[in-house]
Amino acid sequence: MKVLWLFAHPERRSLGGALRDEGLRALDDLGHDHRQSDLYAMGWNPVVSGADFGHDPAERLVVGEASRRAWESGRLSADVRAEQDKLAWADTLVVQFPLWWYGMPAILKGWFDRVFVKGFAYGVTDPARPGRSLRYGEGRLAGKRAMVVVTAGARESSLGPRGINGDIGELLFPLQHGTLWYTGMSVVAPLVVPGADRAGDADFAEYAARLRNRLRTLETEAPVAFRHQNRGDYDDDLVLRPHLAPGRRGLGVHRAE
Amino acid sequence: MKVLWLFAHPERRSLGGALRDEGLRALDDLGHDHRQSDLYAMGWNPVVSGADFGHDPAERLVVGEASRRAWESGRLSADVRAEQDKLAWADTLVVQFPLWWYGMPAILKGWFDRVFVKGFAYGVTDPARPGRSLRYGEGRLAGKRAMVVVTAGARESSLGPRGINGDIGELLFPLQHGTLWYTGMSVVAPLVVPGADRAGDADFAEYAARLRNRLRTLETEAPVAFRHQNRGDYDDDLVLRPHLAPGRRGLGVHRAE
C-alpha cells in the first residue's frame, strides 16, 4: 500500500501520538510505503478563504466556482496543492484524530474544507453522460481506501448503538459517508479507542495490537456497505427507494445490511 | 432576548450574509438586544493549542485539564475569554453557517473547540451530588436557547429522512445534541435553507420571511425533545433503557417522540 496518514493532535506525547507512531512502525514492518500529514506539526491553516484561489477581494466570492477555477488553472495555494499531491500518490488514507465535540478538531475539518475543492473531489460528472454526477461510490478518488482511527474520552457503551453520546458510526457519518464515500473512496470500519483519557499501559498495548491487526488486513477487508448513488437505490429526488430499508429513516438506511 | 449571533461565512455578499443581515434587522425590529461574532470578519483562530492555556511546551499537554486550570485561574487567552463573556451575556445563541462536507466550516468548529473549555462548558458536576455529571440538559449553559441556521447547496429532498446526503437533523446531531444540548442549552428546530447555490430573489424572500417568523417565536417555541441524562432514561452505562424507543438504534433514539 501507499498510505497517507493524516494526524491531528496538538500533543505527540499523547495516546493518539503513541498510536500514530505505532501505526507507522507497523506499516514499515509490513513493507508498505507511507507519507504523513501531521497537521499540528505542519502548522496547517484550516480556514478556507479567497486567498486559496487567488481571488480578487473586490469580487463576490462563490467558494465552489472559485475553487474549481483555481484548481483547473493550477492557481490553488501551494499548501493545498501539496496535500492534493500526497493524496493523489496514496492508495490508502488513514484519518486519525481525537473526538472533540463529537467531530473532528477544526484543524482537520479544515484539511477537507481546503483540500477537497470542486473539480478535485466533487462536482465531477461522467464525461460519457454529462448529467450524471459521480459521487457516493464514484468520483475522482474512487479506487482508494480510507480508515478512521479515533480516540475518545467517552466510555465504549456510551458510543454504542443506544449510548447517550450517539452511535459512533453515525457520529462519523459526515466524514465517512459525506466526505470519504462521497468522493468515491471505499471506507472500512473505524478503529475506535474509547476511554482515552483514562487509558493505562495495558490499554495502550491492547489498542496498539488492534491497530496493527487492522493495518495488516486493511488492503483486503470488506468495506462498509454504503449505498451507491448511481446503481438504482435512489430515485430522481435522491431519496432511497421504498423497498430498501422499508419503513426506516435516519442515517442507518444508507448502509446496506 | 439577548442574542449572540455566531456567523461563519467567508463572503458577506452571499445568501448566508444577506440572511444574517436580515436576521439582525428582525431582532432590532422585535426590540431584542444582539451581539455578533462574525468569525471570518474577526479573523478568528480556530486551532486549539497550548498557547490558549499558557501551557509550558516542555510539559505534556492534556487539553481538558490544561483548559480547566487556565479557565479557573483566568489565564485563558483573551480572544477565548471575550467569546465566553459574550455567551455568558446572551440568553440565546444563533449559529449560522454554510454546510461544508456535511458539517461546520473549520473556523466555526474551532469556535466550539476553543471556547467550550472544561469547567466552562463541560466537566461540571453537581455540587450537591459530586459524582453526578451535569450534561445533556443540565450544565453551566442551561437556561439558554440555541437555533441553528444552515444554508446548503443540496436540494431539500436529499437532506430528508431518507435522502442520500443524510437526514439534516441527524447530520447536525454532533452540534445540536453533542455540543449545545450537552452543555445544557435548549435547542429549537434548525432553519435549513437548501439549494442555496441556486437561490434567486424569490427564494431569498421566502427564506428571509421564514427566518423572521422563526425569530419572532424563538423565545417561546417548544425545543427539540432531546432526552436528559439525569432523569432516568439511561442506565449506569449511559445506554438508553430498553423500554424507550424499543428495538430501535441510531441517533434518532435520543429524541423523545
Short mmCIF file of C-alpha atoms in Angstrom, two decimals:
data_model
loop_
_atom_site.label_atom_id
_atom_site.label_comp_id
_atom_site.label_asym_id
_atom_site.label_seq_id
_atom_site.Cartn_x
_atom_site.Cartn_y
_atom_site.Cartn_z
CA MET A 1 0.00 0.00 0.00
CA LYS A 2 0.89 3.65 -0.32
CA VAL A 3 -0.63 5.20 2.80
CA LEU A 4 -1.20 8.85 3.60
CA TRP A 5 -1.57 9.14 7.39
CA LEU A 6 -3.47 12.26 8.34
CA PHE A 7 -2.95 13.09 12.02
CA ALA A 8 -4.48 15.90 14.05
CA HIS A 9 -3.46 16.07 17.70
CA PRO A 10 -1.81 19.01 19.48
CA GLU A 11 0.37 16.71 21.63
CA ARG A 12 2.59 13.99 20.20
CA ARG A 13 3.20 12.67 23.75
CA SER A 14 -0.45 11.54 23.93
CA LEU A 15 -2.21 8.21 23.49
CA GLY A 16 -3.07 9.36 19.98
CA GLY A 17 0.54 10.28 19.26
CA ALA A 18 1.78 6.91 20.51
CA LEU A 19 -0.77 5.09 18.34
CA ARG A 20 0.30 7.11 15.32
CA ASP A 21 3.93 6.15 15.93
CA GLU A 22 2.89 2.53 16.35
CA GLY A 23 0.86 2.62 13.16
CA LEU A 24 3.71 3.99 11.07
CA ARG A 25 6.07 1.40 12.52
CA ALA A 26 3.57 -1.32 11.66
CA LEU A 27 3.37 -0.08 8.06
CA ASP A 28 7.17 -0.18 7.87
CA ASP A 29 7.20 -3.73 9.22
CA LEU A 30 4.56 -4.76 6.68
CA GLY A 31 6.62 -3.27 3.86
CA HIS A 32 4.17 -0.51 2.93
CA ASP A 33 5.12 2.99 1.84
CA HIS A 34 3.74 5.87 3.82
CA ARG A 35 3.68 9.63 3.96
CA GLN A 36 2.24 11.73 6.73
CA SER A 37 0.39 14.97 7.22
CA ASP A 38 0.82 15.80 10.91
CA LEU A 39 -1.38 18.88 10.82
CA TYR A 40 -0.32 20.43 14.12
CA ALA A 41 3.37 19.86 13.37
CA MET A 42 2.87 21.42 9.91
CA GLY A 43 1.06 24.45 11.31
CA TRP A 44 -1.75 23.70 8.85
CA ASN A 45 -4.12 26.60 8.17
CA PRO A 46 -7.68 25.18 8.23
CA VAL A 47 -9.58 28.29 7.13
CA VAL A 48 -10.92 28.44 3.55
CA SER A 49 -10.53 31.93 2.13
CA GLY A 50 -10.33 33.67 -1.21
CA ALA A 51 -6.55 33.67 -0.83
CA ASP A 52 -6.63 29.90 -1.53
CA PHE A 53 -7.90 30.66 -5.01
CA GLY A 54 -6.06 33.88 -5.87
CA HIS A 55 -9.48 35.52 -5.64
CA ASP A 56 -9.88 39.28 -6.12
CA PRO A 57 -11.46 40.52 -2.84
CA ALA A 58 -13.36 43.18 -4.79
CA GLU A 59 -15.39 40.43 -6.43
CA ARG A 60 -18.03 38.35 -4.66
CA LEU A 61 -16.54 35.00 -3.63
CA VAL A 62 -18.50 31.87 -4.59
CA VAL A 63 -16.35 29.19 -2.99
CA GLY A 64 -17.25 26.26 -5.24
CA GLU A 65 -16.74 28.09 -8.51
CA ALA A 66 -13.64 29.98 -7.37
CA SER A 67 -12.06 26.77 -6.13
CA ARG A 68 -12.83 24.94 -9.37
CA ARG A 69 -11.29 27.69 -11.49
CA ALA A 70 -8.20 27.81 -9.28
CA TRP A 71 -7.86 24.03 -9.36
CA GLU A 72 -8.27 23.81 -13.13
CA SER A 73 -5.77 26.58 -13.78
CA GLY A 74 -3.20 25.41 -11.21
CA ARG A 75 -3.59 28.57 -9.12
CA LEU A 76 -4.58 26.92 -5.83
CA SER A 77 -2.32 27.91 -2.98
CA ALA A 78 0.82 25.80 -2.67
CA ASP A 79 -0.03 24.20 0.70
CA VAL A 80 -3.32 22.88 -0.68
CA ARG A 81 -1.69 21.54 -3.84
CA ALA A 82 0.95 19.75 -1.79
CA GLU A 83 -1.78 17.90 0.14
CA GLN A 84 -3.64 17.03 -3.06
CA ASP A 85 -0.41 15.62 -4.47
CA LYS A 86 0.08 13.45 -1.38
CA LEU A 87 -3.46 12.13 -1.67
CA ALA A 88 -3.06 11.51 -5.40
CA TRP A 89 0.07 9.48 -4.62
CA ALA A 90 -1.67 7.38 -1.95
CA ASP A 91 -3.96 4.42 -2.48
CA THR A 92 -4.99 4.46 1.19
CA LEU A 93 -5.87 7.25 3.60
CA VAL A 94 -5.79 6.91 7.40
CA VAL A 95 -7.54 9.75 9.22
CA GLN A 96 -6.58 9.84 12.91
CA PHE A 97 -7.90 12.29 15.47
CA PRO A 98 -9.25 12.77 18.97
CA LEU A 99 -13.05 13.17 19.00
CA TRP A 100 -13.75 16.77 20.02
CA TRP A 101 -17.38 17.77 20.45
CA TYR A 102 -18.34 14.60 18.57
CA GLY A 103 -16.42 15.55 15.47
CA MET A 104 -13.02 16.34 14.04
CA PRO A 105 -10.76 19.00 15.55
CA ALA A 106 -11.05 22.19 13.48
CA ILE A 107 -7.55 21.81 12.06
CA LEU A 108 -8.62 18.50 10.48
CA LYS A 109 -12.07 19.61 9.32
CA GLY A 110 -10.28 22.43 7.54
CA TRP A 111 -7.99 19.97 5.76
CA PHE A 112 -11.06 18.60 4.00
CA ASP A 113 -12.59 22.07 3.57
CA ARG A 114 -9.45 23.37 1.82
CA VAL A 115 -8.04 20.30 0.05
CA PHE A 116 -11.28 18.74 -1.26
CA VAL A 117 -12.07 21.53 -3.72
CA LYS A 118 -14.60 21.44 -6.52
CA GLY A 119 -13.22 19.61 -9.53
CA PHE A 120 -10.67 17.72 -7.45
CA ALA A 121 -13.02 16.00 -5.03
CA TYR A 122 -16.58 16.88 -6.04
CA GLY A 123 -18.56 18.50 -8.82
CA VAL A 124 -17.39 15.75 -11.16
CA THR A 125 -19.68 14.40 -13.90
CA ASP A 126 -19.39 11.39 -16.13
CA PRO A 127 -17.77 12.52 -19.43
CA ALA A 128 -19.82 9.88 -21.26
CA ARG A 129 -23.09 11.01 -19.62
CA PRO A 130 -22.82 14.72 -18.81
CA GLY A 131 -25.83 14.95 -16.46
CA ARG A 132 -24.63 12.14 -14.23
CA SER A 133 -22.82 13.20 -11.06
CA LEU A 134 -20.00 10.94 -9.99
CA ARG A 135 -20.29 10.74 -6.23
CA TYR A 136 -21.15 8.34 -3.41
CA GLY A 137 -19.05 5.44 -4.56
CA GLU A 138 -17.80 7.05 -7.77
CA GLY A 139 -15.62 10.07 -8.40
CA ARG A 140 -12.06 11.17 -8.78
CA LEU A 141 -10.91 9.46 -5.58
CA ALA A 142 -12.54 6.10 -6.39
CA GLY A 143 -10.19 3.17 -6.02
CA LYS A 144 -8.68 4.49 -2.80
CA ARG A 145 -9.47 3.10 0.65
CA ALA A 146 -9.90 5.04 3.88
CA MET A 147 -9.90 4.16 7.56
CA VAL A 148 -10.72 6.40 10.51
CA VAL A 149 -8.80 5.96 13.78
CA VAL A 150 -10.45 7.90 16.57
CA THR A 151 -9.62 8.30 20.24
CA ALA A 152 -12.46 9.38 22.51
CA GLY A 153 -12.72 10.29 26.17
CA ALA A 154 -16.14 8.66 26.45
CA ARG A 155 -16.57 5.08 27.55
CA GLU A 156 -17.41 2.44 24.94
CA SER A 157 -21.04 1.81 25.95
CA SER A 158 -21.91 5.49 25.64
CA LEU A 159 -20.82 5.47 21.99
CA GLY A 160 -22.78 2.32 21.14
CA PRO A 161 -26.00 1.92 19.15
CA ARG A 162 -28.12 3.29 22.03
CA GLY A 163 -25.42 5.06 24.04
CA ILE A 164 -26.08 8.60 25.17
CA ASN A 165 -23.36 10.20 23.07
CA GLY A 166 -24.70 8.65 19.90
CA ASP A 167 -23.63 5.64 17.86
CA ILE A 168 -20.04 6.33 16.85
CA GLY A 169 -20.64 5.02 13.32
CA GLU A 170 -23.43 7.57 12.85
CA LEU A 171 -21.46 10.38 14.54
CA LEU A 172 -18.79 9.73 11.90
CA PHE A 173 -21.33 9.74 9.03
CA PRO A 174 -20.46 13.26 7.79
CA LEU A 175 -16.82 12.18 7.43
CA GLN A 176 -17.15 8.55 6.41
CA HIS A 177 -20.20 8.82 4.15
CA GLY A 178 -20.50 12.52 3.36
CA THR A 179 -16.83 13.11 2.60
CA LEU A 180 -14.84 9.92 2.00
CA TRP A 181 -17.55 7.83 0.31
CA TYR A 182 -18.95 10.94 -1.42
CA THR A 183 -15.66 11.38 -3.22
CA GLY A 184 -15.54 7.71 -4.22
CA MET A 185 -13.30 6.20 -1.56
CA SER A 186 -14.07 2.82 0.00
CA VAL A 187 -14.35 3.19 3.76
CA VAL A 188 -13.52 0.36 6.13
CA ALA A 189 -14.83 0.16 9.71
CA PRO A 190 -13.25 2.74 12.03
CA LEU A 191 -10.90 1.83 14.84
CA VAL A 192 -12.46 3.43 17.89
CA VAL A 193 -10.40 3.84 21.07
CA PRO A 194 -12.76 4.78 23.92
CA GLY A 195 -11.79 5.86 27.43
CA ALA A 196 -8.68 7.53 26.03
CA ASP A 197 -8.44 9.99 28.93
CA ARG A 198 -8.08 7.16 31.41
CA ALA A 199 -6.02 4.69 29.36
CA GLY A 200 -3.11 2.97 31.06
CA ASP A 201 -0.22 0.91 29.66
CA ALA A 202 -2.35 -2.23 29.30
CA ASP A 203 -4.99 -0.29 27.37
CA PHE A 204 -2.34 1.14 25.09
CA ALA A 205 -0.91 -2.32 24.44
CA GLU A 206 -4.37 -3.62 23.58
CA TYR A 207 -5.18 -0.81 21.15
CA ALA A 208 -1.71 -0.86 19.62
CA ALA A 209 -2.24 -4.57 18.88
CA ARG A 210 -5.70 -3.88 17.42
CA LEU A 211 -4.26 -1.15 15.22
CA ARG A 212 -1.51 -3.49 13.96
CA ASN A 213 -4.12 -6.11 13.15
CA ARG A 214 -6.28 -3.64 11.30
CA LEU A 215 -3.35 -2.37 9.25
CA ARG A 216 -2.41 -5.94 8.38
CA THR A 217 -5.81 -6.53 6.76
CA LEU A 218 -6.62 -3.01 5.60
CA GLU A 219 -5.85 -3.76 1.97
CA THR A 220 -8.28 -6.66 1.74
CA GLU A 221 -11.03 -6.29 4.34
CA ALA A 222 -14.57 -5.69 3.14
CA PRO A 223 -15.53 -2.01 3.27
CA VAL A 224 -18.65 -0.58 4.89
CA ALA A 225 -21.55 -1.25 2.52
CA PHE A 226 -22.63 2.35 1.92
CA ARG A 227 -25.08 2.56 -0.97
CA HIS A 228 -24.05 3.85 -4.40
CA GLN A 229 -25.76 6.89 -5.89
CA ASN A 230 -25.83 5.50 -9.41
CA ARG A 231 -26.92 1.89 -9.03
CA GLY A 232 -30.65 2.40 -8.76
CA ASP A 233 -31.06 2.58 -4.98
CA TYR A 234 -32.19 6.24 -5.07
CA ASP A 235 -34.96 7.90 -7.05
CA ASP A 236 -34.65 11.08 -9.11
CA ASP A 237 -35.06 13.20 -5.96
CA LEU A 238 -32.13 11.28 -4.46
CA VAL A 239 -34.41 9.63 -1.90
CA LEU A 240 -33.88 5.95 -1.03
CA ARG A 241 -36.45 3.80 -2.81
CA PRO A 242 -39.17 2.45 -0.50
CA HIS A 243 -38.34 -1.25 -0.91
CA LEU A 244 -34.89 -0.66 0.62
CA ALA A 245 -34.74 -0.46 4.44
CA PRO A 246 -38.55 -0.32 4.29
CA GLY A 247 -40.22 1.91 6.87
CA ARG A 248 -36.91 3.07 8.32
CA ARG A 249 -35.39 6.54 8.38
CA GLY A 250 -32.18 8.14 9.62
CA LEU A 251 -28.55 7.76 8.70
CA GLY A 252 -28.55 3.98 9.04
CA VAL A 253 -30.64 3.46 5.90
CA HIS A 254 -27.72 4.44 3.65
CA ARG A 255 -25.85 1.32 4.57
CA ALA A 256 -26.92 -1.98 3.05
CA GLU A 257 -27.40 -4.67 5.69
CA MET B 1 -33.91 38.30 24.23
CA LYS B 2 -30.17 38.87 24.35
CA VAL B 3 -28.93 37.10 21.25
CA LEU B 4 -25.39 36.16 20.31
CA TRP B 5 -25.32 35.58 16.54
CA LEU B 6 -22.44 33.36 15.53
CA PHE B 7 -21.76 33.63 11.79
CA ALA B 8 -19.19 31.76 9.72
CA HIS B 9 -19.12 32.59 6.02
CA PRO B 10 -16.15 33.90 4.03
CA GLU B 11 -18.35 36.16 1.89
CA ARG B 12 -20.79 38.67 3.33
CA ARG B 13 -22.24 39.24 -0.17
CA SER B 14 -23.69 35.72 -0.14
CA LEU B 15 -27.14 34.29 0.54
CA GLY B 16 -25.87 33.49 4.03
CA GLY B 17 -24.61 37.02 4.53
CA ALA B 18 -27.91 38.50 3.38
CA LEU B 19 -29.83 36.23 5.75
CA ARG B 20 -27.57 37.25 8.62
CA ASP B 21 -28.25 40.94 7.87
CA GLU B 22 -31.96 40.21 7.67
CA GLY B 23 -31.90 38.32 10.96
CA LEU B 24 -30.16 41.13 12.83
CA ARG B 25 -32.62 43.65 11.38
CA ALA B 26 -35.50 41.44 12.51
CA LEU B 27 -34.09 41.30 16.03
CA ASP B 28 -33.86 45.10 16.05
CA ASP B 29 -37.46 45.37 14.87
CA LEU B 30 -38.58 42.97 17.57
CA GLY B 31 -36.77 45.01 20.22
CA HIS B 32 -34.20 42.37 21.12
CA ASP B 33 -30.58 43.06 22.01
CA HIS B 34 -27.92 41.33 19.98
CA ARG B 35 -24.20 40.92 19.67
CA GLN B 36 -22.38 39.18 16.88
CA SER B 37 -19.34 37.01 16.33
CA ASP B 38 -18.65 37.18 12.59
CA LEU B 39 -15.79 34.73 12.64
CA TYR B 40 -14.31 35.50 9.22
CA ALA B 41 -14.53 39.24 9.82
CA MET B 42 -12.85 38.78 13.22
CA GLY B 43 -10.06 36.64 11.77
CA TRP B 44 -10.93 34.02 14.41
CA ASN B 45 -8.22 31.43 15.09
CA PRO B 46 -9.94 28.03 15.26
CA VAL B 47 -6.95 25.91 16.32
CA VAL B 48 -6.75 24.71 19.94
CA SER B 49 -3.16 24.86 21.17
CA GLY B 50 -1.24 25.06 24.42
CA ALA B 51 -0.93 28.80 23.86
CA ASP B 52 -4.64 29.10 24.73
CA PHE B 53 -3.83 27.91 28.22
CA GLY B 54 -0.43 29.50 28.85
CA HIS B 55 0.89 25.94 28.71
CA ASP B 56 4.63 25.23 29.03
CA PRO B 57 5.56 23.40 25.79
CA ALA B 58 8.14 21.34 27.70
CA GLU B 59 5.29 19.65 29.57
CA ARG B 60 2.90 17.14 28.04
CA LEU B 61 -0.36 18.87 27.08
CA VAL B 62 -3.59 17.25 28.29
CA VAL B 63 -6.16 19.55 26.70
CA GLY B 64 -9.04 19.04 29.13
CA GLU B 65 -7.00 19.51 32.28
CA ALA B 66 -4.90 22.38 30.91
CA SER B 67 -8.02 24.19 29.74
CA ARG B 68 -9.75 23.73 33.08
CA ARG B 69 -6.76 25.10 35.00
CA ALA B 70 -6.49 28.08 32.65
CA TRP B 71 -10.22 28.76 32.88
CA GLU B 72 -10.28 28.55 36.67
CA SER B 73 -7.26 30.81 37.07
CA GLY B 74 -8.34 33.35 34.43
CA ARG B 75 -5.34 32.56 32.21
CA LEU B 76 -7.24 31.59 29.06
CA SER B 77 -6.21 33.61 26.04
CA ALA B 78 -8.03 36.91 25.68
CA ASP B 79 -9.86 36.06 22.44
CA VAL B 80 -11.39 32.97 24.04
CA ARG B 81 -12.41 34.85 27.18
CA ALA B 82 -14.07 37.55 25.07
CA GLU B 83 -16.25 34.91 23.38
CA GLN B 84 -17.13 33.29 26.70
CA ASP B 85 -18.17 36.69 28.01
CA LYS B 86 -20.44 37.24 25.01
CA LEU B 87 -22.06 33.85 25.53
CA ALA B 88 -22.46 34.47 29.27
CA TRP B 89 -24.23 37.74 28.42
CA ALA B 90 -26.61 36.07 25.94
CA ASP B 91 -29.72 34.09 26.72
CA THR B 92 -29.97 32.89 23.10
CA LEU B 93 -27.39 31.65 20.61
CA VAL B 94 -27.91 31.59 16.85
CA VAL B 95 -25.34 29.51 14.98
CA GLN B 96 -25.35 30.28 11.25
CA PHE B 97 -23.13 28.64 8.66
CA PRO B 98 -22.99 27.08 5.20
CA LEU B 99 -22.90 23.26 5.34
CA TRP B 100 -19.43 22.19 4.20
CA TRP B 101 -18.78 18.46 3.91
CA TYR B 102 -21.94 17.90 5.97
CA GLY B 103 -20.66 19.86 8.93
CA MET B 104 -19.50 23.23 10.14
CA PRO B 105 -16.72 25.17 8.42
CA ALA B 106 -13.48 24.69 10.34
CA ILE B 107 -13.48 28.28 11.59
CA LEU B 108 -16.78 27.58 13.37
CA LYS B 109 -15.92 24.11 14.66
CA GLY B 110 -12.87 25.72 16.21
CA TRP B 111 -15.03 28.29 17.98
CA PHE B 112 -16.57 25.45 19.96
CA ASP B 113 -13.23 23.63 20.31
CA ARG B 114 -11.58 26.71 21.84
CA VAL B 115 -14.41 28.47 23.67
CA PHE B 116 -16.18 25.45 25.20
CA VAL B 117 -13.35 24.53 27.57
CA LYS B 118 -13.53 22.16 30.51
CA GLY B 119 -15.06 23.82 33.53
CA PHE B 120 -16.83 26.44 31.41
CA ALA B 121 -18.88 24.14 29.19
CA TYR B 122 -18.26 20.57 30.33
CA GLY B 123 -16.70 18.60 33.14
CA VAL B 124 -19.21 20.12 35.53
CA THR B 125 -20.60 18.10 38.45
CA ASP B 126 -23.47 18.77 40.81
CA PRO B 127 -22.03 20.44 43.96
CA ALA B 128 -24.74 18.73 46.00
CA ARG B 129 -24.01 15.29 44.48
CA PRO B 130 -20.32 15.17 43.50
CA GLY B 131 -20.49 12.06 41.30
CA ARG B 132 -23.29 13.39 39.14
CA SER B 133 -22.23 14.94 35.82
CA LEU B 134 -24.27 17.90 34.72
CA ARG B 135 -24.68 17.45 30.99
CA TYR B 136 -27.28 16.68 28.35
CA GLY B 137 -29.93 19.09 29.52
CA GLU B 138 -28.07 20.36 32.57
CA GLY B 139 -24.84 22.27 32.96
CA ARG B 140 -23.41 25.73 33.11
CA LEU B 141 -25.19 26.86 29.93
CA ALA B 142 -28.63 25.59 30.99
CA GLY B 143 -31.36 28.18 30.62
CA LYS B 144 -30.06 29.40 27.27
CA ARG B 145 -31.69 28.59 23.92
CA ALA B 146 -29.95 27.83 20.65
CA MET B 147 -31.02 27.74 17.00
CA VAL B 148 -29.01 26.58 14.01
CA VAL B 149 -29.44 28.38 10.66
CA VAL B 150 -27.79 26.42 7.88
CA THR B 151 -27.51 27.04 4.15
CA ALA B 152 -26.81 24.02 1.97
CA GLY B 153 -26.10 23.52 -1.69
CA ALA B 154 -28.06 20.26 -1.73
CA ARG B 155 -31.73 20.11 -2.64
CA GLU B 156 -34.28 19.62 0.14
CA SER B 157 -35.28 16.03 -0.65
CA SER B 158 -31.69 14.83 -0.49
CA LEU B 159 -31.41 16.09 3.10
CA GLY B 160 -34.66 14.47 4.20
CA PRO B 161 -35.26 11.40 6.38
CA ARG B 162 -34.25 9.03 3.55
CA GLY B 163 -32.33 11.46 1.33
CA ILE B 164 -28.93 10.41 0.05
CA ASN B 165 -27.00 13.08 1.94
CA GLY B 166 -28.50 12.03 5.25
CA ASP B 167 -31.28 13.47 7.35
CA ILE B 168 -30.22 17.03 8.18
CA GLY B 169 -31.40 16.70 11.77
CA GLU B 170 -29.09 13.72 12.26
CA LEU B 171 -26.22 15.35 10.35
CA LEU B 172 -26.48 18.19 12.88
CA PHE B 173 -26.55 15.79 15.86
CA PRO B 174 -22.90 16.40 16.91
CA LEU B 175 -23.64 20.14 17.12
CA GLN B 176 -27.24 20.18 18.32
CA HIS B 177 -27.13 17.24 20.73
CA GLY B 178 -23.43 16.63 21.36
CA THR B 179 -22.47 20.27 21.90
CA LEU B 180 -25.45 22.57 22.55
CA TRP B 181 -27.67 20.14 24.46
CA TYR B 182 -24.62 18.54 26.11
CA THR B 183 -23.80 21.87 27.74
CA GLY B 184 -27.39 22.36 28.90
CA MET B 185 -28.81 24.60 26.18
CA SER B 186 -32.34 24.07 24.84
CA VAL B 187 -32.19 23.57 21.08
CA VAL B 188 -35.05 24.53 18.80
CA ALA B 189 -35.53 23.11 15.30
CA PRO B 190 -32.95 24.33 12.79
CA LEU B 191 -33.80 26.63 9.91
CA VAL B 192 -32.50 24.78 6.87
CA VAL B 193 -32.06 26.65 3.58
CA PRO B 194 -31.49 24.09 0.81
CA GLY B 195 -30.50 24.78 -2.80
CA ALA B 196 -28.50 27.80 -1.63
CA ASP B 197 -26.18 27.68 -4.64
CA ARG B 198 -29.11 28.19 -7.00
CA ALA B 199 -31.29 30.55 -4.94
CA GLY B 200 -32.81 33.54 -6.72
CA ASP B 201 -34.55 36.64 -5.36
CA ALA B 202 -37.83 34.82 -4.74
CA ASP B 203 -36.04 32.12 -2.79
CA PHE B 204 -34.27 34.73 -0.72
CA ALA B 205 -37.55 36.50 0.03
CA GLU B 206 -39.09 33.21 1.11
CA TYR B 207 -36.26 32.26 3.44
CA ALA B 208 -35.92 35.78 4.81
CA ALA B 209 -39.61 35.62 5.76
CA ARG B 210 -39.16 32.20 7.36
CA LEU B 211 -36.20 33.48 9.36
CA ARG B 212 -38.21 36.48 10.58
CA ASN B 213 -41.02 34.17 11.65
CA ARG B 214 -38.66 31.87 13.49
CA LEU B 215 -37.03 34.78 15.32
CA ARG B 216 -40.46 36.06 16.30
CA THR B 217 -41.27 32.80 18.11
CA LEU B 218 -37.77 31.75 19.15
CA GLU B 219 -38.26 32.74 22.77
CA THR B 220 -41.35 30.60 23.24
CA GLU B 221 -41.36 27.72 20.78
CA ALA B 222 -41.01 24.19 22.13
CA PRO B 223 -37.44 22.91 21.86
CA VAL B 224 -36.38 19.60 20.33
CA ALA B 225 -37.17 16.88 22.87
CA PHE B 226 -33.66 15.51 23.36
CA ARG B 227 -33.53 13.20 26.36
CA HIS B 228 -31.96 14.26 29.68
CA GLN B 229 -29.03 12.33 31.10
CA ASN B 230 -30.22 12.56 34.69
CA ARG B 231 -33.93 11.78 34.52
CA GLY B 232 -33.79 8.01 34.44
CA ASP B 233 -33.82 7.42 30.66
CA TYR B 234 -30.27 5.98 30.64
CA ASP B 235 -28.78 3.15 32.68
CA ASP B 236 -25.47 3.27 34.57
CA ASP B 237 -23.57 2.52 31.35
CA LEU B 238 -25.28 5.55 29.78
CA VAL B 239 -27.27 3.31 27.44
CA LEU B 240 -30.91 4.13 26.72
CA ARG B 241 -33.19 1.85 28.72
CA PRO B 242 -34.90 -0.84 26.62
CA HIS B 243 -38.47 0.35 27.16
CA LEU B 244 -37.66 3.65 25.42
CA ALA B 245 -37.63 3.61 21.59
CA PRO B 246 -37.84 -0.20 21.94
CA GLY B 247 -35.91 -2.17 19.36
CA ARG B 248 -34.53 0.94 17.68
CA ARG B 249 -30.94 2.14 17.37
CA GLY B 250 -29.11 5.11 15.90
CA LEU B 251 -29.14 8.81 16.66
CA GLY B 252 -32.92 9.15 16.49
CA VAL B 253 -33.44 7.25 19.74
CA HIS B 254 -32.11 10.17 21.80
CA ARG B 255 -35.09 12.28 20.93
CA ALA B 256 -38.41 11.59 22.66
CA GLU B 257 -41.25 11.23 20.16
#
